[in-house]
Short mmCIF file of C-alpha atoms and ligand atoms in Angstrom, two decimals:
data_model
loop_
_atom_site.label_atom_id
_atom_site.label_comp_id
_atom_site.label_asym_id
_atom_site.label_seq_id
_atom_site.Cartn_x
_atom_site.Cartn_y
_atom_site.Cartn_z
CA MET U 1 -14.69 18.38 -0.22
CA ASN U 2 -11.38 18.03 -2.01
CA TYR U 3 -9.50 14.73 -1.81
CA LYS U 4 -6.53 15.68 -3.95
CA VAL U 5 -3.31 16.98 -2.48
CA ASN U 6 -2.87 20.78 -2.46
CA GLU U 7 0.20 22.82 -3.47
CA GLN U 8 1.72 22.49 -0.01
CA GLY U 9 1.22 18.74 0.03
CA PHE U 10 -1.80 18.63 2.33
CA TYR U 11 -4.98 16.61 2.27
CA GLY U 12 -7.15 18.71 4.57
CA ASP U 13 -5.19 18.94 7.82
CA PHE U 14 -2.85 16.07 6.95
CA GLY U 15 0.34 15.61 4.99
CA GLY U 16 2.97 18.25 4.29
CA SER U 17 6.71 17.81 4.47
CA PHE U 18 8.19 17.81 7.98
CA ILE U 19 11.78 16.87 7.30
CA PRO U 20 15.23 17.73 8.58
CA GLU U 21 16.85 20.68 6.78
CA MET U 22 19.53 18.34 5.39
CA LEU U 23 16.93 16.36 3.49
CA TYR U 24 15.31 19.37 1.89
CA PRO U 25 17.31 19.43 -1.40
CA ASN U 26 16.47 15.78 -2.19
CA VAL U 27 12.76 16.09 -1.48
CA GLU U 28 12.55 19.47 -3.22
CA GLU U 29 14.22 18.09 -6.37
CA LEU U 30 11.58 15.38 -6.48
CA ARG U 31 8.72 17.76 -5.72
CA GLN U 32 9.71 20.11 -8.52
CA ASN U 33 9.95 17.32 -11.09
CA TYR U 34 7.53 14.52 -10.29
CA LEU U 35 4.42 15.89 -12.01
CA ASN U 36 6.28 16.89 -15.15
CA TYR U 37 7.75 13.42 -15.45
CA ILE U 38 4.54 11.54 -14.65
CA GLU U 39 2.61 13.60 -17.18
CA ASP U 40 5.28 13.28 -19.86
CA PRO U 41 3.92 11.00 -22.65
CA GLU U 42 7.26 9.20 -22.96
CA PHE U 43 7.30 8.43 -19.27
CA GLN U 44 3.71 7.19 -19.43
CA ALA U 45 4.43 5.04 -22.47
CA GLU U 46 7.35 3.34 -20.71
CA PHE U 47 5.37 2.95 -17.47
CA GLN U 48 2.33 1.45 -19.20
CA GLN U 49 4.48 -0.89 -21.29
CA LEU U 50 6.21 -2.28 -18.19
CA LEU U 51 2.91 -2.60 -16.32
CA LYS U 52 1.62 -4.64 -19.24
CA ASP U 53 4.57 -6.81 -20.19
CA TYR U 54 6.47 -7.09 -16.92
CA VAL U 55 3.83 -6.79 -14.18
CA GLY U 56 1.10 -8.53 -16.18
CA ARG U 57 -1.55 -5.79 -16.21
CA PRO U 58 -4.41 -5.31 -16.53
CA THR U 59 -5.15 -7.63 -13.63
CA PRO U 60 -8.55 -9.33 -13.95
CA LEU U 61 -11.70 -7.99 -12.33
CA TYR U 62 -13.15 -11.35 -11.38
CA PHE U 63 -16.83 -11.94 -10.55
CA ALA U 64 -16.71 -14.24 -7.51
CA GLU U 65 -19.85 -16.25 -8.05
CA ARG U 66 -19.77 -18.56 -5.04
CA LEU U 67 -18.69 -15.81 -2.68
CA SER U 68 -21.49 -13.61 -4.06
CA ALA U 69 -24.07 -16.36 -3.51
CA LYS U 70 -22.97 -16.84 0.08
CA TYR U 71 -23.29 -13.13 0.94
CA ASN U 72 -26.24 -12.48 -1.36
CA THR U 73 -24.63 -9.54 -3.18
CA LYS U 74 -22.46 -9.06 -6.29
CA ILE U 75 -18.81 -9.35 -5.37
CA TYR U 76 -15.93 -8.64 -7.73
CA LEU U 77 -12.31 -9.27 -6.82
CA LYS U 78 -9.61 -7.03 -8.33
CA ARG U 79 -6.78 -9.51 -8.75
CA GLU U 80 -3.65 -7.61 -7.70
CA ASP U 81 -2.46 -10.96 -6.33
CA LEU U 82 -1.70 -11.91 -9.94
CA CYS U 83 0.85 -9.11 -10.36
CA HIS U 84 4.49 -10.13 -10.78
CA THR U 85 5.96 -10.61 -7.27
CA GLY U 86 2.49 -11.30 -5.87
CA ALA U 87 1.01 -7.96 -4.87
CA HIS U 88 0.24 -4.38 -5.87
CA LYS U 89 3.56 -3.05 -4.52
CA ILE U 90 5.30 -3.53 -7.86
CA ASN U 91 3.06 -0.87 -9.52
CA ASN U 92 4.68 1.72 -7.29
CA THR U 93 8.27 0.50 -7.51
CA ILE U 94 8.09 0.42 -11.32
CA GLY U 95 6.87 4.02 -11.29
CA GLN U 96 9.53 5.18 -8.87
CA ILE U 97 12.43 3.42 -10.61
CA LEU U 98 11.46 5.28 -13.79
CA MET U 99 11.35 8.49 -11.74
CA ALA U 100 14.83 7.75 -10.37
CA LYS U 101 16.18 7.20 -13.88
CA ARG U 102 14.69 10.47 -15.13
CA LEU U 103 16.33 12.25 -12.22
CA GLY U 104 19.67 10.70 -13.23
CA LYS U 105 20.05 8.67 -10.03
CA THR U 106 22.18 5.52 -10.05
CA ARG U 107 21.84 4.21 -6.51
CA ILE U 108 18.51 3.11 -4.97
CA ILE U 109 17.72 2.80 -1.28
CA ALA U 110 14.58 1.56 0.43
CA GLU U 111 13.33 0.53 3.85
CA THR U 112 11.35 -2.60 4.46
CA GLY U 113 9.48 -4.20 7.36
CA ALA U 114 8.24 -7.62 6.38
CA GLY U 115 10.36 -7.48 3.25
CA GLN U 116 7.61 -7.19 0.62
CA HIS U 117 8.54 -3.66 -0.40
CA GLY U 118 12.22 -4.63 -0.25
CA VAL U 119 11.58 -7.46 -2.70
CA ALA U 120 9.54 -5.20 -5.02
CA THR U 121 12.36 -2.64 -4.96
CA ALA U 122 15.11 -5.22 -5.48
CA THR U 123 13.08 -6.56 -8.42
CA VAL U 124 12.91 -3.25 -10.29
CA CYS U 125 16.57 -2.50 -9.53
CA ALA U 126 17.53 -5.81 -11.13
CA LEU U 127 15.26 -4.95 -14.05
CA MET U 128 17.04 -1.62 -14.56
CA GLY U 129 20.54 -2.70 -13.51
CA LEU U 130 20.76 -0.21 -10.64
CA GLU U 131 22.52 -0.62 -7.31
CA CYS U 132 20.05 -1.44 -4.52
CA ILE U 133 20.44 -1.14 -0.75
CA VAL U 134 17.54 -2.17 1.46
CA TYR U 135 17.48 -1.22 5.14
CA MET U 136 15.74 -3.71 7.37
CA GLY U 137 15.49 -4.05 11.15
CA GLU U 138 17.70 -6.78 12.59
CA VAL U 139 14.66 -8.40 14.22
CA ASP U 140 12.76 -8.37 10.92
CA ILE U 141 15.74 -9.91 9.11
CA GLU U 142 15.46 -12.88 11.45
CA ARG U 143 11.67 -13.10 11.18
CA GLN U 144 11.53 -12.76 7.39
CA ALA U 145 14.33 -14.98 6.14
CA PRO U 146 12.69 -15.96 2.81
CA ASN U 147 12.29 -12.32 1.75
CA VAL U 148 15.87 -11.55 2.80
CA ALA U 149 16.98 -14.43 0.57
CA ARG U 150 14.82 -13.14 -2.31
CA MET U 151 16.36 -9.67 -2.07
CA LYS U 152 19.88 -11.11 -2.09
CA MET U 153 19.07 -13.35 -5.06
CA LEU U 154 17.83 -10.25 -6.88
CA GLY U 155 21.19 -8.59 -6.27
CA ALA U 156 20.27 -6.21 -3.46
CA GLU U 157 22.34 -5.55 -0.36
CA VAL U 158 20.29 -5.92 2.84
CA ARG U 159 21.64 -3.66 5.59
CA PRO U 160 20.50 -4.39 9.16
CA ALA U 161 19.17 -1.56 11.33
CA THR U 162 20.46 -2.28 14.81
CA SER U 163 19.09 0.62 16.84
CA GLY U 164 15.83 0.95 18.83
CA SER U 165 13.36 -1.90 18.44
CA LYS U 166 15.30 -3.06 15.35
CA THR U 167 12.15 -3.01 13.19
CA LEU U 168 10.62 -0.89 10.40
CA LYS U 169 10.83 2.46 12.16
CA ASP U 170 14.56 2.00 12.74
CA ALA U 171 15.11 0.83 9.16
CA THR U 172 13.38 4.01 7.98
CA ASN U 173 15.68 6.14 10.14
CA GLU U 174 18.72 4.41 8.61
CA ALA U 175 17.42 4.93 5.09
CA ILE U 176 16.85 8.63 5.77
CA ARG U 177 20.37 8.95 7.20
CA ASP U 178 21.77 7.30 4.07
CA TRP U 179 19.82 9.70 1.83
CA ILE U 180 21.11 12.73 3.72
CA ASN U 181 24.65 11.46 3.25
CA ASN U 182 24.18 10.67 -0.45
CA PRO U 183 22.02 13.47 -1.84
CA VAL U 184 23.41 13.54 -5.38
CA ASP U 185 23.33 10.00 -6.78
CA THR U 186 20.74 8.32 -4.53
CA TYR U 187 16.97 7.93 -4.87
CA TYR U 188 14.80 6.72 -1.95
CA ILE U 189 11.91 4.46 -3.00
CA ILE U 190 9.18 4.68 -0.33
CA GLY U 191 6.77 1.74 -0.25
CA SER U 192 3.38 3.26 0.52
CA VAL U 193 1.39 6.51 0.43
CA VAL U 194 3.44 7.81 3.36
CA GLY U 195 6.45 10.09 3.81
CA PRO U 196 6.91 13.78 3.04
CA HIS U 197 5.13 15.43 0.11
CA PRO U 198 5.29 14.55 -2.80
CA TYR U 199 5.60 10.84 -1.94
CA PRO U 200 1.97 10.17 -0.89
CA ASP U 201 0.61 11.84 -4.02
CA MET U 202 3.21 10.27 -6.32
CA VAL U 203 2.61 6.74 -4.95
CA ALA U 204 -1.18 7.21 -5.15
CA ARG U 205 -0.83 8.24 -8.81
CA PHE U 206 1.24 5.14 -9.62
CA GLN U 207 -1.23 2.87 -7.82
CA SER U 208 -4.25 4.61 -9.37
CA VAL U 209 -3.94 2.25 -12.32
CA ILE U 210 -5.93 -0.15 -10.10
CA SER U 211 -9.10 1.96 -10.04
CA ALA U 212 -8.63 3.11 -13.64
CA GLU U 213 -8.79 -0.55 -14.69
CA MET U 214 -11.72 -1.26 -12.33
CA LYS U 215 -13.77 1.46 -14.00
CA GLN U 216 -13.10 0.19 -17.48
CA GLN U 217 -13.60 -3.47 -16.59
CA LEU U 218 -16.83 -2.82 -14.69
CA GLN U 219 -18.14 -0.85 -17.66
CA GLU U 220 -17.54 -3.90 -19.86
CA LYS U 221 -19.12 -6.34 -17.40
CA GLU U 222 -21.98 -4.36 -15.87
CA ASN U 223 -22.43 -1.47 -18.28
CA ARG U 224 -21.66 1.00 -15.51
CA SER U 225 -18.27 2.27 -14.41
CA ASN U 226 -18.97 2.84 -10.70
CA PRO U 227 -19.56 0.07 -8.18
CA ASP U 228 -21.55 0.71 -4.99
CA TYR U 229 -18.64 -0.17 -2.72
CA VAL U 230 -14.88 -0.47 -2.93
CA ILE U 231 -13.18 -2.28 -0.05
CA ALA U 232 -9.43 -2.35 0.59
CA CYS U 233 -7.11 -3.07 3.49
CA VAL U 234 -4.89 -0.28 4.82
CA GLY U 235 -1.38 -0.61 6.18
CA GLY U 236 0.22 2.62 4.98
CA GLY U 237 -2.62 2.80 2.49
CA SER U 238 -1.19 2.37 -1.03
CA ASN U 239 -3.42 -0.40 -2.36
CA ALA U 240 -6.46 1.36 -0.90
CA ALA U 241 -5.35 4.71 -2.38
CA GLY U 242 -5.00 3.05 -5.78
CA ALA U 243 -8.36 1.27 -5.49
CA PHE U 244 -10.18 4.45 -4.31
CA TYR U 245 -8.40 7.00 -6.50
CA HIS U 246 -10.77 7.36 -9.45
CA PHE U 247 -13.83 6.99 -7.20
CA LEU U 248 -12.98 9.72 -4.69
CA ASP U 249 -15.29 12.24 -6.34
CA GLU U 250 -17.92 9.69 -7.40
CA LYS U 251 -20.97 8.34 -5.62
CA VAL U 252 -19.15 5.21 -4.45
CA GLN U 253 -18.87 4.08 -0.82
CA LEU U 254 -15.30 3.51 0.20
CA ILE U 255 -14.38 1.10 3.02
CA ALA U 256 -10.87 1.13 4.47
CA VAL U 257 -9.98 -1.89 6.58
CA GLU U 258 -7.43 -1.74 9.35
CA ALA U 259 -5.92 -4.47 11.50
CA ALA U 260 -7.42 -4.69 14.97
CA GLY U 261 -4.87 -7.37 15.91
CA LYS U 262 -6.07 -9.06 19.08
CA GLY U 263 -8.77 -6.38 19.51
CA VAL U 264 -8.79 -2.60 19.03
CA HIS U 265 -8.34 -1.96 22.76
CA SER U 266 -6.23 -5.02 23.57
CA GLY U 267 -2.96 -3.12 23.47
CA GLU U 268 -1.97 -5.34 20.52
CA SER U 269 -3.45 -3.65 17.49
CA ALA U 270 -2.69 -1.57 14.41
CA ALA U 271 -6.08 0.19 14.16
CA THR U 272 -4.67 3.65 13.54
CA SER U 273 -7.92 5.48 12.80
CA ALA U 274 -9.51 4.21 16.01
CA LEU U 275 -6.47 4.72 18.25
CA GLY U 276 -4.37 7.36 16.51
CA LYS U 277 -3.88 11.04 17.32
CA ILE U 278 -2.39 13.70 15.08
CA GLY U 279 1.37 13.44 14.99
CA ILE U 280 4.32 13.39 12.63
CA ILE U 281 5.78 10.19 11.23
CA HIS U 282 8.17 9.81 8.30
CA GLY U 283 7.94 13.51 7.51
CA SER U 284 4.17 13.65 7.29
CA LYS U 285 1.48 14.99 9.61
CA THR U 286 -1.08 12.25 10.02
CA LEU U 287 -2.92 9.94 12.42
CA LEU U 288 -0.45 8.02 14.46
CA MET U 289 -0.60 5.54 17.33
CA GLN U 290 1.33 7.16 20.15
CA THR U 291 1.61 7.39 23.92
CA GLU U 292 0.46 10.42 25.98
CA ASP U 293 3.91 11.99 25.60
CA GLY U 294 4.08 11.39 21.85
CA GLN U 295 6.21 8.23 21.67
CA ILE U 296 5.20 6.02 18.73
CA THR U 297 3.44 2.87 19.93
CA GLU U 298 4.69 -0.47 18.56
CA PRO U 299 1.82 -1.77 16.42
CA TYR U 300 0.73 -5.38 16.22
CA SER U 301 -1.09 -7.43 13.59
CA ILE U 302 -0.82 -11.04 12.45
CA SER U 303 -0.20 -9.60 8.96
CA ALA U 304 3.17 -7.95 8.64
CA GLY U 305 1.98 -5.57 5.92
CA LEU U 306 -0.66 -3.94 8.14
CA ASP U 307 1.64 -3.71 11.13
CA TYR U 308 2.29 0.05 10.79
CA PRO U 309 1.69 2.68 13.52
CA GLY U 310 0.45 5.39 11.16
CA VAL U 311 -1.64 5.75 8.04
CA GLY U 312 -0.97 7.86 4.94
CA PRO U 313 -2.26 11.45 5.08
CA LEU U 314 -4.89 10.83 2.37
CA HIS U 315 -6.45 8.17 4.57
CA ALA U 316 -6.30 10.38 7.67
CA HIS U 317 -8.25 12.92 5.62
CA LEU U 318 -10.74 10.33 4.32
CA PHE U 319 -11.30 9.29 7.94
CA ALA U 320 -11.60 12.79 9.40
CA SER U 321 -13.93 13.94 6.61
CA LYS U 322 -15.94 10.68 6.84
CA ARG U 323 -15.47 10.16 3.09
CA ALA U 324 -14.45 6.56 3.81
CA GLU U 325 -15.78 4.20 6.43
CA PHE U 326 -13.03 2.65 8.55
CA ILE U 327 -13.52 -0.87 9.89
CA ALA U 328 -11.06 -2.73 12.14
CA ILE U 329 -10.76 -6.50 11.73
CA THR U 330 -9.12 -8.83 14.25
CA ASP U 331 -6.52 -11.50 13.48
CA GLU U 332 -9.14 -14.18 14.02
CA GLU U 333 -11.73 -12.59 11.73
CA ALA U 334 -9.11 -12.11 9.01
CA MET U 335 -7.72 -15.66 9.21
CA THR U 336 -11.23 -17.11 9.01
CA ALA U 337 -12.11 -14.94 6.00
CA GLY U 338 -8.82 -15.81 4.30
CA LEU U 339 -9.40 -19.53 4.64
CA HIS U 340 -12.98 -19.09 3.49
CA LEU U 341 -11.81 -17.50 0.23
CA CYS U 342 -9.46 -20.45 -0.35
CA LYS U 343 -12.31 -22.93 -0.06
CA THR U 344 -14.96 -20.86 -1.85
CA GLU U 345 -13.02 -19.47 -4.82
CA GLY U 346 -9.75 -21.40 -4.96
CA ILE U 347 -7.72 -18.27 -4.20
CA ILE U 348 -5.26 -18.13 -1.29
CA PRO U 349 -5.12 -14.46 -0.27
CA ALA U 350 -2.40 -12.57 1.58
CA ILE U 351 -3.37 -12.12 5.23
CA GLU U 352 -3.44 -8.34 4.69
CA THR U 353 -6.07 -8.90 2.01
CA ALA U 354 -7.98 -11.31 4.25
CA HIS U 355 -8.78 -8.33 6.48
CA ALA U 356 -10.65 -6.69 3.59
CA LEU U 357 -12.51 -9.93 2.88
CA ALA U 358 -13.65 -10.14 6.52
CA VAL U 359 -15.82 -7.05 5.99
CA LEU U 360 -18.29 -9.37 4.22
CA ASP U 361 -19.06 -10.90 7.63
CA GLN U 362 -19.42 -7.50 9.31
CA LYS U 363 -21.57 -5.56 6.96
CA GLN U 364 -24.84 -6.21 5.18
CA PHE U 365 -24.96 -5.48 1.44
CA ASN U 366 -28.04 -5.42 -0.78
CA PRO U 367 -28.54 -8.14 -3.43
CA ASN U 368 -28.12 -5.62 -6.25
CA ASP U 369 -25.06 -3.91 -4.78
CA ILE U 370 -21.82 -4.21 -6.69
CA VAL U 371 -18.98 -4.64 -4.22
CA ILE U 372 -15.36 -4.60 -5.39
CA ILE U 373 -12.77 -5.98 -3.00
CA ASN U 374 -9.18 -5.14 -3.84
CA LEU U 375 -7.32 -8.45 -3.59
CA SER U 376 -4.02 -6.77 -2.79
CA GLY U 377 -1.82 -9.85 -2.71
CA ARG U 378 -1.44 -13.60 -2.74
CA GLY U 379 -0.93 -15.75 0.32
CA ASP U 380 2.19 -17.73 -0.64
CA LYS U 381 4.33 -15.53 1.61
CA ASP U 382 1.93 -16.22 4.50
CA LEU U 383 1.85 -20.00 4.26
CA ASN U 384 3.72 -20.51 7.53
CA THR U 385 1.35 -18.17 9.36
CA TYR U 386 -1.65 -20.07 7.96
CA ILE U 387 -0.05 -23.40 8.87
CA ASN U 388 0.69 -22.36 12.45
CA TYR U 389 -2.67 -20.69 12.96
CA PHE U 390 -4.86 -23.52 11.68
CA ASP U 391 -2.48 -26.35 12.55
CA PHE U 392 -2.51 -27.82 9.03
C1 PLP P 401 2.23 -4.30 1.86
C2 PLP P 401 0.90 -4.90 1.66
C3 PLP P 401 -0.27 -4.26 2.12
C4 PLP P 401 -0.25 -2.99 2.92
O1 PLP P 401 0.31 -1.90 2.28
P1 PLP P 401 -0.58 -0.69 1.72
O2 PLP P 401 0.40 0.37 1.41
O3 PLP P 401 -1.53 -0.31 2.81
O4 PLP P 401 -1.30 -1.20 0.54
C5 PLP P 401 -1.49 -4.85 1.82
N1 PLP P 401 -1.57 -6.02 1.15
C6 PLP P 401 -0.47 -6.66 0.72
C7 PLP P 401 -0.64 -7.95 -0.03
C8 PLP P 401 0.80 -6.13 0.95
O5 PLP P 401 1.88 -6.78 0.51
#
């Protein structure tokens, strides 16, 4: 089985580039250039330098001793929560801002739901001194005031999307409209392994630094470069893609964790692999939560970052080919696991990440197994949700 994208942008049956004609020149320009730039030694040197000095990489691979004792297995945490801005998203935005510069673009646009990708984009635009416009649903702007403030402080303009449900999907439509209208000077930074080819492959390559470091760090600590398991949460799937990337062709069990919300069949869920059917979202053919007549279903999860009705095409392929095991975790299971990590290891995880941690309560591992959990982000942004949930 092949888990890399093919010439046409497909992972098995999933992926491709299903875009309006008007968008074709922009996407084609990127497709023709992205591999040349990524593989260019000068590009790599600049990328690696920024990951080191600005993001703070390599992030530690931390042996969680007390957590390991509790579950009677060897658990390592890959500390993406220690990245600048608090999560893995910055790995991707650094890569894409360098791509934009190489392509001679001067104006950056992005869409954001909870605001995390908007903040990561505004951050790299400030770093490079480029104009930044972030589209965000009007409802999300109200719900996510601190991230709106962060983006403004970083010099970005936040433009409200006022159509439809006024959330992520509508913000994405606005961003695409903007890109169609500004094809020459504008670059669109997408925040996960979603969108038309080449975005899923490009974003996976930028995030693959996570598993490259895991391999090297595990070799130093355990004298072997492959763990038995890698576990990561999946919204669009970028942190999981990065954590799985260098293990796709290895004998390593991959576990992708989705948000079951209030229960997979409760009607309030974001468990795309369990509920999704093949459809097209954001220019890509993938698994998608939709009604009988193909309308996208509004997803729900307590964690804003997993609250996405689709999944990137790589993950649809990993699911369909059974290369990865998909587990859905409820709000309650995630919140409990998140709080448990706080008390056991002194680390407050993002609620997205807490879903990955909850797998420890669902699945039995052997004492000698090496289990790496990708700690995608820190919980500072989720403090209010923790406070309200546990009544602190
Ligand atoms: C955005 C986010 C996610 C979900 O996005 P992916 O593209 O699936 O990685 C997961 N964890 C954190 C901390 C996030 O900010």
